[in-house]
C-alpha cells in the first residue's frame, strides 16, 4: 500500500461535487480509471435494442408480465422535463372479484442525488434536498400518488463511510422535526401517505441516533415510525458507528391506502425481516436504500423481488443516485489508498407485484419519480393461488430457530462413513 | 365451459409423446394455439445478440461476475454432441487464503425430458430414463464432476397433475431401490456424490409415499435421504394427493466434497427452508425441480439465486424439460377444458455462487449437463464480507415466529387515526 502523506489542504472544501482536492499521483490514476467507466443509463435501455419479439420474450423471462403503461397528466410530464427528472408510470392489474371492490392505489418512489457539495453548511445542504424533494412530490401529487416512498436518509449525504460524527450528526432530527413538518404539509395537500426515511435523534432516550422511517398520514400527522432492523458492517457502510439495530419490531401501518411496512436498506438481505412484515399483514413494503454499484448492483433486482414473491405483497425498492464526494479522505478497510468518494449509487428503483412481475427500473444516473398503479386485491389473490402461507410450517420453523439461536446448538449434519 | 364427452379411446395409449388421442374441436384449437408458441432456446441466446459492450454490462447487472468458461475434455463434448445433449462448463473462483488451501469441487446438474410415452409400461419408462441418465452421468464423470444433482422425481414422468394413483405409484421405490443401485455403481466408478430425487415408498412406515432425495456417496453407499418439506397446492401440482410434508428436518450431508443440502422444488418459495439448510452448515444446496413456464418461469431466476445471496452457499437449480402428455385428460381447476399435457417444463438449470453471481442457464428445450467448478472457500469469504449471519438476530426472530404461530397471535399493526 502506498505511503500517503496527510493532505494539507483537506480543510479546503470543494465548491462543487465534482471539484476535488489537490491530488496525488494515485488520485490521478484513479481518476483516469474512473473516467473510462461511463455509467450506462439503465439495463432496460440496453435490452430495448433487441428485436421486438426477442425483447418481449426476454422481458417475460426476466420481469414476468410487464405492467401496462399508465397515462399521467401531460402537465406532470412537462414539469418533469423542465425540472430535469425522469418520470415513469405503470399499472399492475388484478382480477375482478365478486365480493370485494378493487382497491386501486397509486404507489410512488423518488430517487435523487444530493443537491449541494457535502462541504456546504449542513442547513444549506438540507434545505436544497428538501426543495428538490418538494419539486418531485408536486409531480407525484399531479400523478395522483397515494403512498410515496423516499430514499434512505434522504435529508443528507450518505456520510457514514467517513466514520466522522461531525458535521453529519447535525442532520439528525426528531421524528416530528423539520423534514417531517415540511412533508406533512404536502402529504395533506395531495392526500398522500409519505414514507420519509431520516436520521433520527431520540432526545427522550439519551439523544440516541437511529436510522428511521417516519410514516406521515395523508391527513398530515405522523402515524408512526420504524427503525432499521439490520445494520451493515460491509464495505464503507460504517453505520454501526452511528446507530444500533432497530427496537420496534416489524410494524405495519394501516393507512387509507393499504397496509404499509418498511424494510430499510440492508434489511433487504434478511429474508426474515421481509417475512415478519408479511406476517404482520403488509400489502406494500418499501425498501428505502443507499447502495453502490461495485458492492450490490447484481443483487438489487433479486432481493426485494424475491421478497414480493415469497410474501405476496408489493415491494418498492428505492436507491439514491450519484457519486458523493466527502471533504476528508477515508480508507475502506480494503488495503487500498484513502479516497473521497463512496462509489456510484446506481438508482434503478423499481416496484414488484405480489406475483413477481416487476416494473422496469428507473435510471441508474438521473433523479426520478416512479409511479405505479396497483390493485391491492392482487395480494390475496396470489396468496390464494400459491398457498405459501398455508404451507409455511411456521410453528416448526419457530422451534428450529429457537434451537439454532441457543448457545449449545448442534447443526443437523449427517456425516458420510469413510468405508464403502 | 364446453360440455365434453368422456373420450371413448382414452384406454388407447399414444405410442409417442407427440401422438395424441382422438381430438375434440377444443383440442384442435388448443393445438393450433400451442403450435404458434415456439419455445425459445434460452434467455442467454437472446441477450447474445446485443453489441459486445452492452452485452457485458447487461450480464454484469443481471448475473454479476460471470464465471469463466471451464475447459473440459474434448471427448466429453464430442460425446454430448453424439448423444444430443447440451454440455456447458464454468468456473467460479475464490481468493487465495493463507491458512486454508482452496477446496476445489466440480458441481454438476442434469436436466432432461422423459424418454418414452407415459402410456408405455412403467418398467420400460423407468429403464429408458435410467439409460439416458447413465449416458449423461458418463459425461459428468469425464468432466470430473464431484457432486451431481438430478432433477426432481427423475425416475418418472411428473404425473401428479393427473391425480391418478395408478400406474404412477408403481414408480415409487425404497431408498435403496433399483435407481439407487444403478446410480451407486456410477457414483463409485466416478468418485462422485449423486443427489438422486425419487418417488420413495417407505415400507417400514405403512408403505407411505414420499418425495425424497437420496444422497449417494462417492464410495457407492447411501449417506442418507431428505424428504420434500413443502408440498404445493398450486396449478396442476397436485402432489398433496400423493405424499405429505417431509419429516426429517433440514439435514446437511457432510461429503468428501463439501456439505450438501437439498431444497426440493416448491420449497424454493420458502425462505425459511433455505435458511435452515444454511444454519445447518450447507455449502451447496440443490433445488431439484419440475416446474412449468406459465406458472413460474419469471420466478425461476430469482428464488434459488436469492437464497445463495442470503445464505452464502452455492445453489444448483435443476428443472426438467419438455412437455409431458398423459393418457387420460385432466382438468386444472381453472374452469378450462380438460387436457392431456402439463405445459412446458422450461429447463434453464443454473448455478449461483455465494456472492450472487450465477452461470448462464442451460437450454429451455434440450437435455443438458451443467458443470461448474467452484472453490468452497468462497462461502466463508462472502460470509465474512457481508456479515449476514452476524447481523441475523435469530433469537429475536425465533420469538417473533413463535408468537406468529400461536392461535391468539395479533399482528403488529399501527392504525392511522381518522382525524388530523
Short mmCIF file of C-alpha atoms in Angstrom, two decimals, chain B:
data_model
loop_
_atom_site.label_atom_id
_atom_site.label_comp_id
_atom_site.label_asym_id
_atom_site.label_seq_id
_atom_site.Cartn_x
_atom_site.Cartn_y
_atom_site.Cartn_z
CA UNK B 1 -67.10 -24.28 -20.20
CA UNK B 2 -67.84 -26.72 -23.06
CA UNK B 3 -69.52 -29.93 -22.12
CA UNK B 4 -67.06 -32.63 -23.09
CA UNK B 5 -67.92 -36.28 -23.55
CA UNK B 6 -65.63 -38.81 -21.97
CA UNK B 7 -63.12 -39.88 -24.58
CA UNK B 8 -64.02 -43.46 -25.60
CA UNK B 9 -60.45 -44.09 -26.71
CA UNK B 10 -58.78 -43.00 -23.55
CA UNK B 11 -57.56 -46.52 -22.97
CA UNK B 12 -55.71 -46.42 -26.32
CA UNK B 13 -52.37 -45.12 -25.29
CA UNK B 14 -50.27 -42.91 -27.55
CA UNK B 15 -47.18 -44.55 -28.94
CA UNK B 16 -45.08 -41.43 -28.75
CA UNK B 17 -45.08 -38.28 -26.65
CA UNK B 18 -46.36 -36.24 -29.54
CA UNK B 19 -49.10 -38.56 -30.74
CA UNK B 20 -52.40 -37.60 -29.19
CA UNK B 21 -55.74 -39.23 -28.64
CA UNK B 22 -58.81 -38.59 -30.72
CA UNK B 23 -59.37 -34.90 -30.52
CA UNK B 24 -62.28 -32.64 -29.87
CA UNK B 25 -62.71 -29.26 -31.52
CA UNK B 26 -61.30 -27.66 -28.40
CA UNK B 27 -58.22 -29.84 -28.57
CA UNK B 28 -57.64 -28.75 -32.16
CA UNK B 29 -58.00 -25.13 -31.20
CA UNK B 30 -55.55 -25.58 -28.36
CA UNK B 31 -53.11 -27.38 -30.62
CA UNK B 32 -53.19 -24.56 -33.11
CA UNK B 33 -52.51 -22.05 -30.39
CA UNK B 34 -49.70 -24.12 -28.96
CA UNK B 35 -48.09 -24.56 -32.36
CA UNK B 36 -47.87 -20.83 -32.73
CA UNK B 37 -45.95 -20.68 -29.49
CA UNK B 38 -42.45 -21.76 -30.36
CA UNK B 39 -40.25 -22.06 -27.32
CA UNK B 40 -37.05 -20.05 -27.44
CA UNK B 41 -33.88 -21.90 -26.59
CA UNK B 42 -32.72 -19.63 -23.77
CA UNK B 43 -32.65 -16.09 -22.47
CA UNK B 44 -28.91 -16.06 -22.98
CA UNK B 45 -29.25 -16.76 -26.69
CA UNK B 46 -31.44 -13.68 -26.91
CA UNK B 47 -29.04 -11.49 -24.93
CA UNK B 48 -26.10 -12.66 -27.01
CA UNK B 49 -27.46 -10.60 -29.92
CA UNK B 50 -26.55 -7.40 -28.09
CA UNK B 51 -23.42 -5.42 -29.03
CA UNK B 52 -20.46 -6.69 -27.00
CA UNK B 53 -20.10 -3.78 -24.58
CA UNK B 54 -23.82 -3.64 -23.88
CA UNK B 55 -23.98 -7.39 -23.52
CA UNK B 56 -21.21 -7.30 -20.93
CA UNK B 57 -22.97 -4.56 -18.96
CA UNK B 58 -26.32 -6.37 -19.18
CA UNK B 59 -24.74 -9.57 -17.86
CA UNK B 60 -22.97 -7.67 -15.10
CA UNK B 61 -26.26 -6.19 -13.87
CA UNK B 62 -28.26 -9.36 -14.43
CA UNK B 63 -25.82 -12.10 -13.41
CA UNK B 64 -22.97 -10.45 -11.50
CA UNK B 65 -19.41 -11.51 -12.30
CA UNK B 66 -19.93 -14.14 -14.97
CA UNK B 67 -17.94 -17.27 -14.23
CA UNK B 68 -15.11 -18.06 -16.61
CA UNK B 69 -15.53 -20.90 -19.11
CA UNK B 70 -14.08 -24.17 -17.85
CA UNK B 71 -12.07 -26.32 -20.21
CA UNK B 72 -13.41 -29.85 -20.31
CA UNK B 73 -12.20 -32.87 -22.26
CA UNK B 74 -12.92 -32.74 -25.99
CA UNK B 75 -14.13 -36.31 -25.70
CA UNK B 76 -16.90 -35.24 -23.36
CA UNK B 77 -18.02 -32.53 -25.75
CA UNK B 78 -18.00 -34.93 -28.68
CA UNK B 79 -19.95 -37.46 -26.64
CA UNK B 80 -22.53 -34.83 -25.71
CA UNK B 81 -22.96 -33.89 -29.33
CA UNK B 82 -23.24 -37.52 -30.40
CA UNK B 83 -25.80 -38.19 -27.64
CA UNK B 84 -27.65 -34.96 -28.37
CA UNK B 85 -27.42 -33.07 -25.13
CA UNK B 86 -26.07 -29.67 -24.20
CA UNK B 87 -22.86 -29.56 -22.17
CA UNK B 88 -21.75 -26.29 -20.59
CA UNK B 89 -18.95 -25.76 -18.12
CA UNK B 90 -17.93 -22.77 -15.99
CA UNK B 91 -15.63 -21.89 -13.14
CA UNK B 92 -16.22 -19.63 -10.12
CA UNK B 93 -13.08 -18.52 -8.35
CA UNK B 94 -12.34 -17.54 -4.77
CA UNK B 95 -9.49 -15.56 -3.25
CA UNK B 96 -6.40 -17.36 -2.05
CA UNK B 97 -6.20 -17.71 1.73
CA UNK B 98 -3.13 -18.07 3.92
CA UNK B 99 -4.41 -20.71 6.32
CA UNK B 100 -6.76 -22.76 4.21
CA UNK B 101 -5.98 -24.50 0.95
CA UNK B 102 -8.51 -23.97 -1.84
CA UNK B 103 -11.34 -26.51 -1.78
CA UNK B 104 -11.94 -27.01 -5.47
CA UNK B 105 -15.03 -29.06 -6.30
CA UNK B 106 -16.91 -29.64 -9.53
CA UNK B 107 -20.68 -29.46 -9.31
CA UNK B 108 -22.93 -30.99 -11.93
CA UNK B 109 -26.60 -30.70 -12.81
CA UNK B 110 -28.53 -32.84 -15.28
CA UNK B 111 -31.79 -31.76 -16.86
CA UNK B 112 -33.73 -33.96 -19.23
CA UNK B 113 -37.06 -34.91 -20.70
CA UNK B 114 -38.84 -38.20 -20.25
CA UNK B 115 -37.73 -40.81 -22.76
CA UNK B 116 -40.85 -42.82 -23.51
CA UNK B 117 -44.56 -42.08 -23.80
CA UNK B 118 -46.27 -42.00 -20.43
CA UNK B 119 -48.50 -44.79 -21.72
CA UNK B 120 -45.63 -47.26 -22.06
CA UNK B 121 -45.22 -49.93 -19.40
CA UNK B 122 -43.81 -48.43 -16.22
CA UNK B 123 -40.74 -50.59 -16.30
CA UNK B 124 -39.93 -49.53 -19.85
CA UNK B 125 -40.30 -45.87 -18.99
CA UNK B 126 -38.09 -46.29 -15.94
CA UNK B 127 -35.38 -48.22 -17.77
CA UNK B 128 -35.30 -45.65 -20.56
CA UNK B 129 -34.87 -42.85 -18.02
CA UNK B 130 -32.10 -44.72 -16.24
CA UNK B 131 -30.32 -45.42 -19.52
CA UNK B 132 -30.45 -41.76 -20.56
CA UNK B 133 -29.32 -40.61 -17.14
CA UNK B 134 -26.41 -43.04 -17.22
CA UNK B 135 -25.31 -41.64 -20.55
CA UNK B 136 -25.23 -38.16 -19.09
CA UNK B 137 -23.50 -39.31 -15.91
CA UNK B 138 -20.73 -40.79 -18.06
CA UNK B 139 -20.20 -37.31 -19.46
CA UNK B 140 -20.24 -35.84 -15.95
CA UNK B 141 -17.64 -38.40 -14.94
CA UNK B 142 -15.45 -37.47 -17.87
CA UNK B 143 -15.74 -33.82 -16.79
CA UNK B 144 -14.59 -34.64 -13.26
CA UNK B 145 -17.87 -33.80 -11.56
CA UNK B 146 -17.67 -34.45 -7.81
CA UNK B 147 -21.23 -33.70 -6.71
CA UNK B 148 -24.01 -34.29 -9.18
CA UNK B 149 -27.68 -33.37 -8.87
CA UNK B 150 -30.54 -34.89 -10.84
CA UNK B 151 -33.96 -33.36 -11.34
CA UNK B 152 -36.94 -33.94 -9.05
CA UNK B 153 -38.56 -37.37 -9.44
CA UNK B 154 -36.19 -38.10 -12.29
CA UNK B 155 -37.27 -41.74 -12.48
CA UNK B 156 -40.77 -40.96 -13.79
CA UNK B 157 -42.99 -38.50 -15.62
CA UNK B 158 -44.32 -35.75 -13.36
CA UNK B 159 -47.71 -37.43 -13.29
CA UNK B 160 -49.12 -35.77 -10.18
CA UNK B 161 -51.19 -33.48 -12.37
CA UNK B 162 -53.48 -36.42 -13.12
CA UNK B 163 -54.47 -37.26 -9.53
CA UNK B 164 -54.46 -40.86 -10.66
CA UNK B 165 -52.69 -43.17 -8.26
CA UNK B 166 -52.12 -45.83 -10.89
CA UNK B 167 -49.93 -46.61 -12.64
CA UNK B 168 -47.80 -43.76 -11.31
CA UNK B 169 -47.22 -45.11 -7.81
CA UNK B 170 -45.54 -48.08 -9.41
CA UNK B 171 -42.60 -45.76 -9.99
CA UNK B 172 -42.09 -45.49 -6.22
CA UNK B 173 -39.19 -47.42 -4.75
CA UNK B 174 -37.36 -47.66 -1.44
CA UNK B 175 -34.32 -45.53 -0.77
CA UNK B 176 -32.06 -48.44 -1.62
CA UNK B 177 -34.17 -49.48 -4.60
CA UNK B 178 -33.36 -50.02 -8.27
CA UNK B 179 -32.46 -46.45 -9.18
CA UNK B 180 -30.16 -46.11 -6.20
CA UNK B 181 -28.45 -49.36 -7.05
CA UNK B 182 -27.88 -48.29 -10.65
CA UNK B 183 -26.53 -44.90 -9.65
CA UNK B 184 -24.39 -46.23 -6.83
CA UNK B 185 -22.25 -48.16 -9.28
CA UNK B 186 -21.59 -45.00 -11.27
CA UNK B 187 -21.03 -42.92 -8.13
CA UNK B 188 -18.26 -45.28 -7.07
CA UNK B 189 -16.81 -45.56 -10.56
CA UNK B 190 -16.55 -41.80 -10.98
CA UNK B 191 -15.83 -40.91 -7.33
CA UNK B 192 -18.95 -38.75 -7.45
CA UNK B 193 -21.60 -37.93 -4.86
CA UNK B 194 -25.04 -38.15 -6.51
CA UNK B 195 -28.19 -36.44 -5.27
CA UNK B 196 -30.97 -38.59 -6.64
CA UNK B 197 -34.55 -37.32 -6.17
CA UNK B 198 -37.06 -40.14 -6.49
CA UNK B 199 -40.56 -41.10 -5.51
CA UNK B 200 -39.97 -43.06 -2.31
CA UNK B 201 -42.10 -45.83 -0.82
CA UNK B 202 -41.36 -46.39 2.85
CA UNK B 203 -42.39 -49.95 3.68
CA UNK B 204 -41.22 -49.61 7.26
CA UNK B 205 -43.85 -46.92 7.83
CA UNK B 206 -47.04 -48.21 6.31
CA UNK B 207 -45.85 -48.19 2.74
CA UNK B 208 -46.22 -44.43 2.62
CA UNK B 209 -45.12 -42.40 -0.37
CA UNK B 210 -42.63 -39.53 -0.15
CA UNK B 211 -40.89 -37.10 -2.45
CA UNK B 212 -37.34 -37.83 -1.46
CA UNK B 213 -33.78 -37.07 -2.45
CA UNK B 214 -31.33 -39.91 -1.86
CA UNK B 215 -27.73 -38.89 -1.28
CA UNK B 216 -25.34 -41.47 -2.65
CA UNK B 217 -21.75 -41.40 -1.51
CA UNK B 218 -18.82 -41.36 -3.91
CA UNK B 219 -18.00 -44.69 -2.31
CA UNK B 220 -21.26 -46.15 -3.56
CA UNK B 221 -23.44 -46.37 -0.46
CA UNK B 222 -26.39 -44.30 0.68
CA UNK B 223 -25.36 -41.49 3.05
CA UNK B 224 -28.94 -40.54 3.81
CA UNK B 225 -32.10 -39.04 2.43
CA UNK B 226 -34.17 -35.90 2.67
CA UNK B 227 -37.90 -35.58 2.14
CA UNK B 228 -39.50 -32.55 0.48
CA UNK B 229 -40.50 -30.12 3.22
CA UNK B 230 -43.18 -28.06 1.47
CA UNK B 231 -45.81 -29.66 -0.74
CA UNK B 232 -47.56 -27.48 -3.33
CA UNK B 233 -51.26 -26.91 -3.84
CA UNK B 234 -50.98 -24.75 -6.93
CA UNK B 235 -51.95 -25.25 -10.55
CA UNK B 236 -51.61 -28.87 -11.61
CA UNK B 237 -49.13 -29.64 -8.86
CA UNK B 238 -51.46 -31.99 -7.04
CA UNK B 239 -48.69 -33.60 -5.07
CA UNK B 240 -50.53 -33.37 -1.78
CA UNK B 241 -52.74 -36.16 -3.15
CA UNK B 242 -49.73 -38.45 -3.04
CA UNK B 243 -47.48 -37.51 -0.12
CA UNK B 244 -47.23 -35.36 2.98
CA UNK B 245 -44.72 -32.76 4.12
CA UNK B 246 -41.25 -34.05 4.90
CA UNK B 247 -40.47 -35.22 8.41
CA UNK B 248 -36.69 -35.19 8.58
CA UNK B 249 -35.85 -31.53 9.18
CA UNK B 250 -33.12 -29.85 7.18
CA UNK B 251 -30.26 -32.34 7.10
CA UNK B 252 -26.93 -31.33 5.63
CA UNK B 253 -24.81 -34.18 4.32
CA UNK B 254 -21.12 -33.91 5.02
CA UNK B 255 -19.50 -35.45 1.96
CA UNK B 256 -15.95 -35.68 0.72
CA UNK B 257 -16.73 -32.71 -1.49
CA UNK B 258 -18.48 -30.31 0.83
CA UNK B 259 -21.64 -30.05 2.93
CA UNK B 260 -24.71 -30.64 0.81
CA UNK B 261 -28.36 -29.77 1.40
CA UNK B 262 -31.40 -30.35 -0.82
CA UNK B 263 -34.35 -27.98 -1.06
CA UNK B 264 -36.82 -29.88 -3.21
CA UNK B 265 -38.90 -27.94 -5.77
CA UNK B 266 -41.69 -25.91 -4.11
CA UNK B 267 -39.51 -25.49 -1.02
CA UNK B 268 -37.63 -22.86 -3.01
CA UNK B 269 -40.57 -20.48 -2.46
CA UNK B 270 -39.98 -20.72 1.30
CA UNK B 271 -37.05 -18.60 2.50
CA UNK B 272 -37.10 -20.38 5.87
CA UNK B 273 -36.42 -23.69 4.19
CA UNK B 274 -33.35 -22.23 2.50
CA UNK B 275 -32.35 -20.56 5.77
CA UNK B 276 -32.33 -23.75 7.81
CA UNK B 277 -30.02 -25.51 5.36
CA UNK B 278 -27.69 -22.56 5.73
CA UNK B 279 -27.90 -22.62 9.51
CA UNK B 280 -27.08 -26.32 9.44
CA UNK B 281 -23.90 -25.52 7.55
CA UNK B 282 -24.67 -26.23 3.90
CA UNK B 283 -22.13 -25.06 1.33
CA UNK B 284 -24.05 -26.39 -1.66
CA UNK B 285 -27.87 -26.62 -1.83
CA UNK B 286 -29.51 -28.40 -4.73
CA UNK B 287 -33.00 -27.41 -5.81
CA UNK B 288 -34.27 -30.32 -7.89
CA UNK B 289 -37.48 -29.13 -9.51
CA UNK B 290 -40.20 -29.81 -12.02
CA UNK B 291 -41.90 -26.58 -12.95
CA UNK B 292 -43.64 -25.20 -15.99
CA UNK B 293 -43.39 -21.95 -17.87
CA UNK B 294 -46.79 -20.41 -17.49
CA UNK B 295 -46.66 -20.83 -13.73
CA UNK B 296 -43.19 -20.00 -12.56
CA UNK B 297 -40.67 -19.07 -15.24
CA UNK B 298 -40.13 -15.42 -14.19
CA UNK B 299 -39.63 -16.58 -10.60
CA UNK B 300 -37.08 -19.25 -11.51
CA UNK B 301 -34.01 -16.99 -11.83
CA UNK B 302 -34.90 -15.19 -8.61
CA UNK B 303 -35.53 -17.60 -5.77
CA UNK B 304 -32.59 -20.02 -5.76
CA UNK B 305 -30.34 -17.08 -6.51
CA UNK B 306 -31.72 -15.01 -3.67
CA UNK B 307 -31.14 -17.99 -1.39
CA UNK B 308 -27.49 -18.17 -2.43
CA UNK B 309 -27.16 -14.47 -1.66
CA UNK B 310 -28.95 -14.58 1.69
CA UNK B 311 -27.24 -17.74 2.93
CA UNK B 312 -23.88 -17.53 1.19
CA UNK B 313 -23.81 -21.00 -0.24
CA UNK B 314 -23.85 -22.34 -3.78
CA UNK B 315 -27.29 -23.17 -5.14
CA UNK B 316 -27.97 -25.53 -8.02
CA UNK B 317 -31.41 -25.07 -9.59
CA UNK B 318 -32.42 -28.02 -11.76
CA UNK B 319 -35.63 -28.20 -13.80
CA UNK B 320 -36.73 -30.88 -16.25
CA UNK B 321 -37.57 -30.08 -19.87
CA UNK B 322 -40.23 -31.00 -22.37
CA UNK B 323 -43.99 -31.31 -22.45
CA UNK B 324 -45.38 -34.44 -20.83
CA UNK B 325 -48.62 -35.80 -22.25
CA UNK B 326 -50.78 -38.18 -20.24
CA UNK B 327 -53.21 -40.84 -21.44
CA UNK B 328 -56.28 -39.50 -19.68
CA UNK B 329 -57.42 -35.93 -19.95
CA UNK B 330 -57.48 -33.99 -16.68
CA UNK B 331 -58.82 -30.64 -15.58
CA UNK B 332 -56.76 -27.99 -13.87
CA UNK B 333 -59.25 -26.43 -11.50
CA UNK B 334 -59.21 -23.28 -13.60
CA UNK B 335 -62.53 -23.53 -15.38
CA UNK B 336 -60.85 -24.54 -18.63
CA UNK B 337 -61.42 -27.73 -20.62
CA UNK B 338 -59.74 -30.98 -19.71
CA UNK B 339 -56.43 -31.55 -21.46
CA UNK B 340 -53.62 -34.08 -21.68
CA UNK B 341 -50.44 -32.13 -21.02
CA UNK B 342 -48.81 -30.39 -18.10
CA UNK B 343 -47.37 -27.46 -20.05
CA UNK B 344 -43.77 -26.81 -20.93
CA UNK B 345 -41.05 -27.67 -18.41
CA UNK B 346 -38.53 -24.98 -19.27
CA UNK B 347 -35.22 -26.38 -18.05
CA UNK B 348 -32.94 -23.34 -17.57
CA UNK B 349 -30.94 -25.06 -14.83
CA UNK B 350 -28.29 -22.80 -13.35
CA UNK B 351 -25.81 -22.43 -10.51
CA UNK B 352 -25.38 -19.40 -8.26
CA UNK B 353 -22.32 -18.61 -6.18
CA UNK B 354 -22.48 -17.38 -2.56
CA UNK B 355 -21.90 -13.81 -3.77
CA UNK B 356 -24.90 -13.88 -6.09
CA UNK B 357 -23.00 -14.35 -9.34
CA UNK B 358 -24.59 -17.02 -11.48
CA UNK B 359 -23.93 -19.13 -14.52
CA UNK B 360 -25.96 -18.73 -17.67
CA UNK B 361 -28.83 -21.19 -17.75
CA UNK B 362 -28.98 -24.41 -19.68
CA UNK B 363 -31.40 -24.59 -22.59
CA UNK B 364 -35.15 -24.28 -22.15
CA UNK B 365 -35.72 -27.14 -24.59
CA UNK B 366 -32.76 -29.55 -24.64
CA UNK B 367 -31.40 -32.19 -22.33
CA UNK B 368 -28.30 -30.80 -20.69
CA UNK B 369 -25.41 -31.21 -18.31
CA UNK B 370 -24.11 -28.14 -16.47
CA UNK B 371 -20.65 -28.47 -14.93
CA UNK B 372 -19.30 -25.76 -12.66
CA UNK B 373 -16.03 -25.74 -10.80
CA UNK B 374 -16.16 -23.88 -7.52
CA UNK B 375 -13.91 -23.17 -4.57
CA UNK B 376 -15.98 -23.86 -1.46
CA UNK B 377 -13.81 -21.39 0.44
CA UNK B 378 -15.89 -18.70 -1.25
CA UNK B 379 -18.80 -19.40 1.15
CA UNK B 380 -16.95 -18.27 4.25
CA UNK B 381 -15.25 -15.44 2.38
CA UNK B 382 -18.61 -13.96 1.42
CA UNK B 383 -19.99 -14.50 4.94
CA UNK B 384 -17.05 -12.62 6.37
CA UNK B 385 -17.56 -9.80 3.89
CA UNK B 386 -21.33 -9.27 4.19
CA UNK B 387 -21.95 -10.33 7.80
CA UNK B 388 -25.49 -11.61 7.30
CA UNK B 389 -25.07 -14.33 9.91
CA UNK B 390 -23.64 -11.91 12.47
CA UNK B 391 -26.49 -9.45 11.91
CA UNK B 392 -29.26 -12.05 11.65
CA UNK B 393 -30.89 -11.51 15.10
CA UNK B 394 -32.00 -15.14 15.08
CA UNK B 395 -33.12 -15.28 18.69
CA UNK B 396 -35.49 -12.36 18.14
CA UNK B 397 -36.97 -13.96 15.03
CA UNK B 398 -37.41 -17.24 16.90
CA UNK B 399 -39.53 -15.36 19.43
CA UNK B 400 -41.41 -13.48 16.74
CA UNK B 401 -42.24 -16.65 14.83
CA UNK B 402 -43.28 -18.44 17.99
CA UNK B 403 -45.78 -15.67 18.62
CA UNK B 404 -46.86 -15.61 14.98
CA UNK B 405 -47.62 -19.34 15.05
CA UNK B 406 -49.77 -19.10 18.18
CA UNK B 407 -53.56 -19.28 17.79
CA UNK B 408 -54.03 -15.94 19.55
CA UNK B 409 -51.45 -14.06 17.50
CA UNK B 410 -52.19 -10.41 16.88
CA UNK B 411 -50.21 -8.83 14.03
CA UNK B 412 -48.22 -5.71 14.86
CA UNK B 413 -50.47 -3.20 13.13
CA UNK B 414 -50.38 0.52 13.79
CA UNK B 415 -53.59 2.18 12.69
CA UNK B 416 -53.85 5.71 11.43
CA UNK B 417 -56.18 7.89 13.44
CA UNK B 418 -59.08 9.24 11.49
CA UNK B 419 -58.90 12.92 12.41
CA UNK B 420 -55.99 15.15 11.53
#
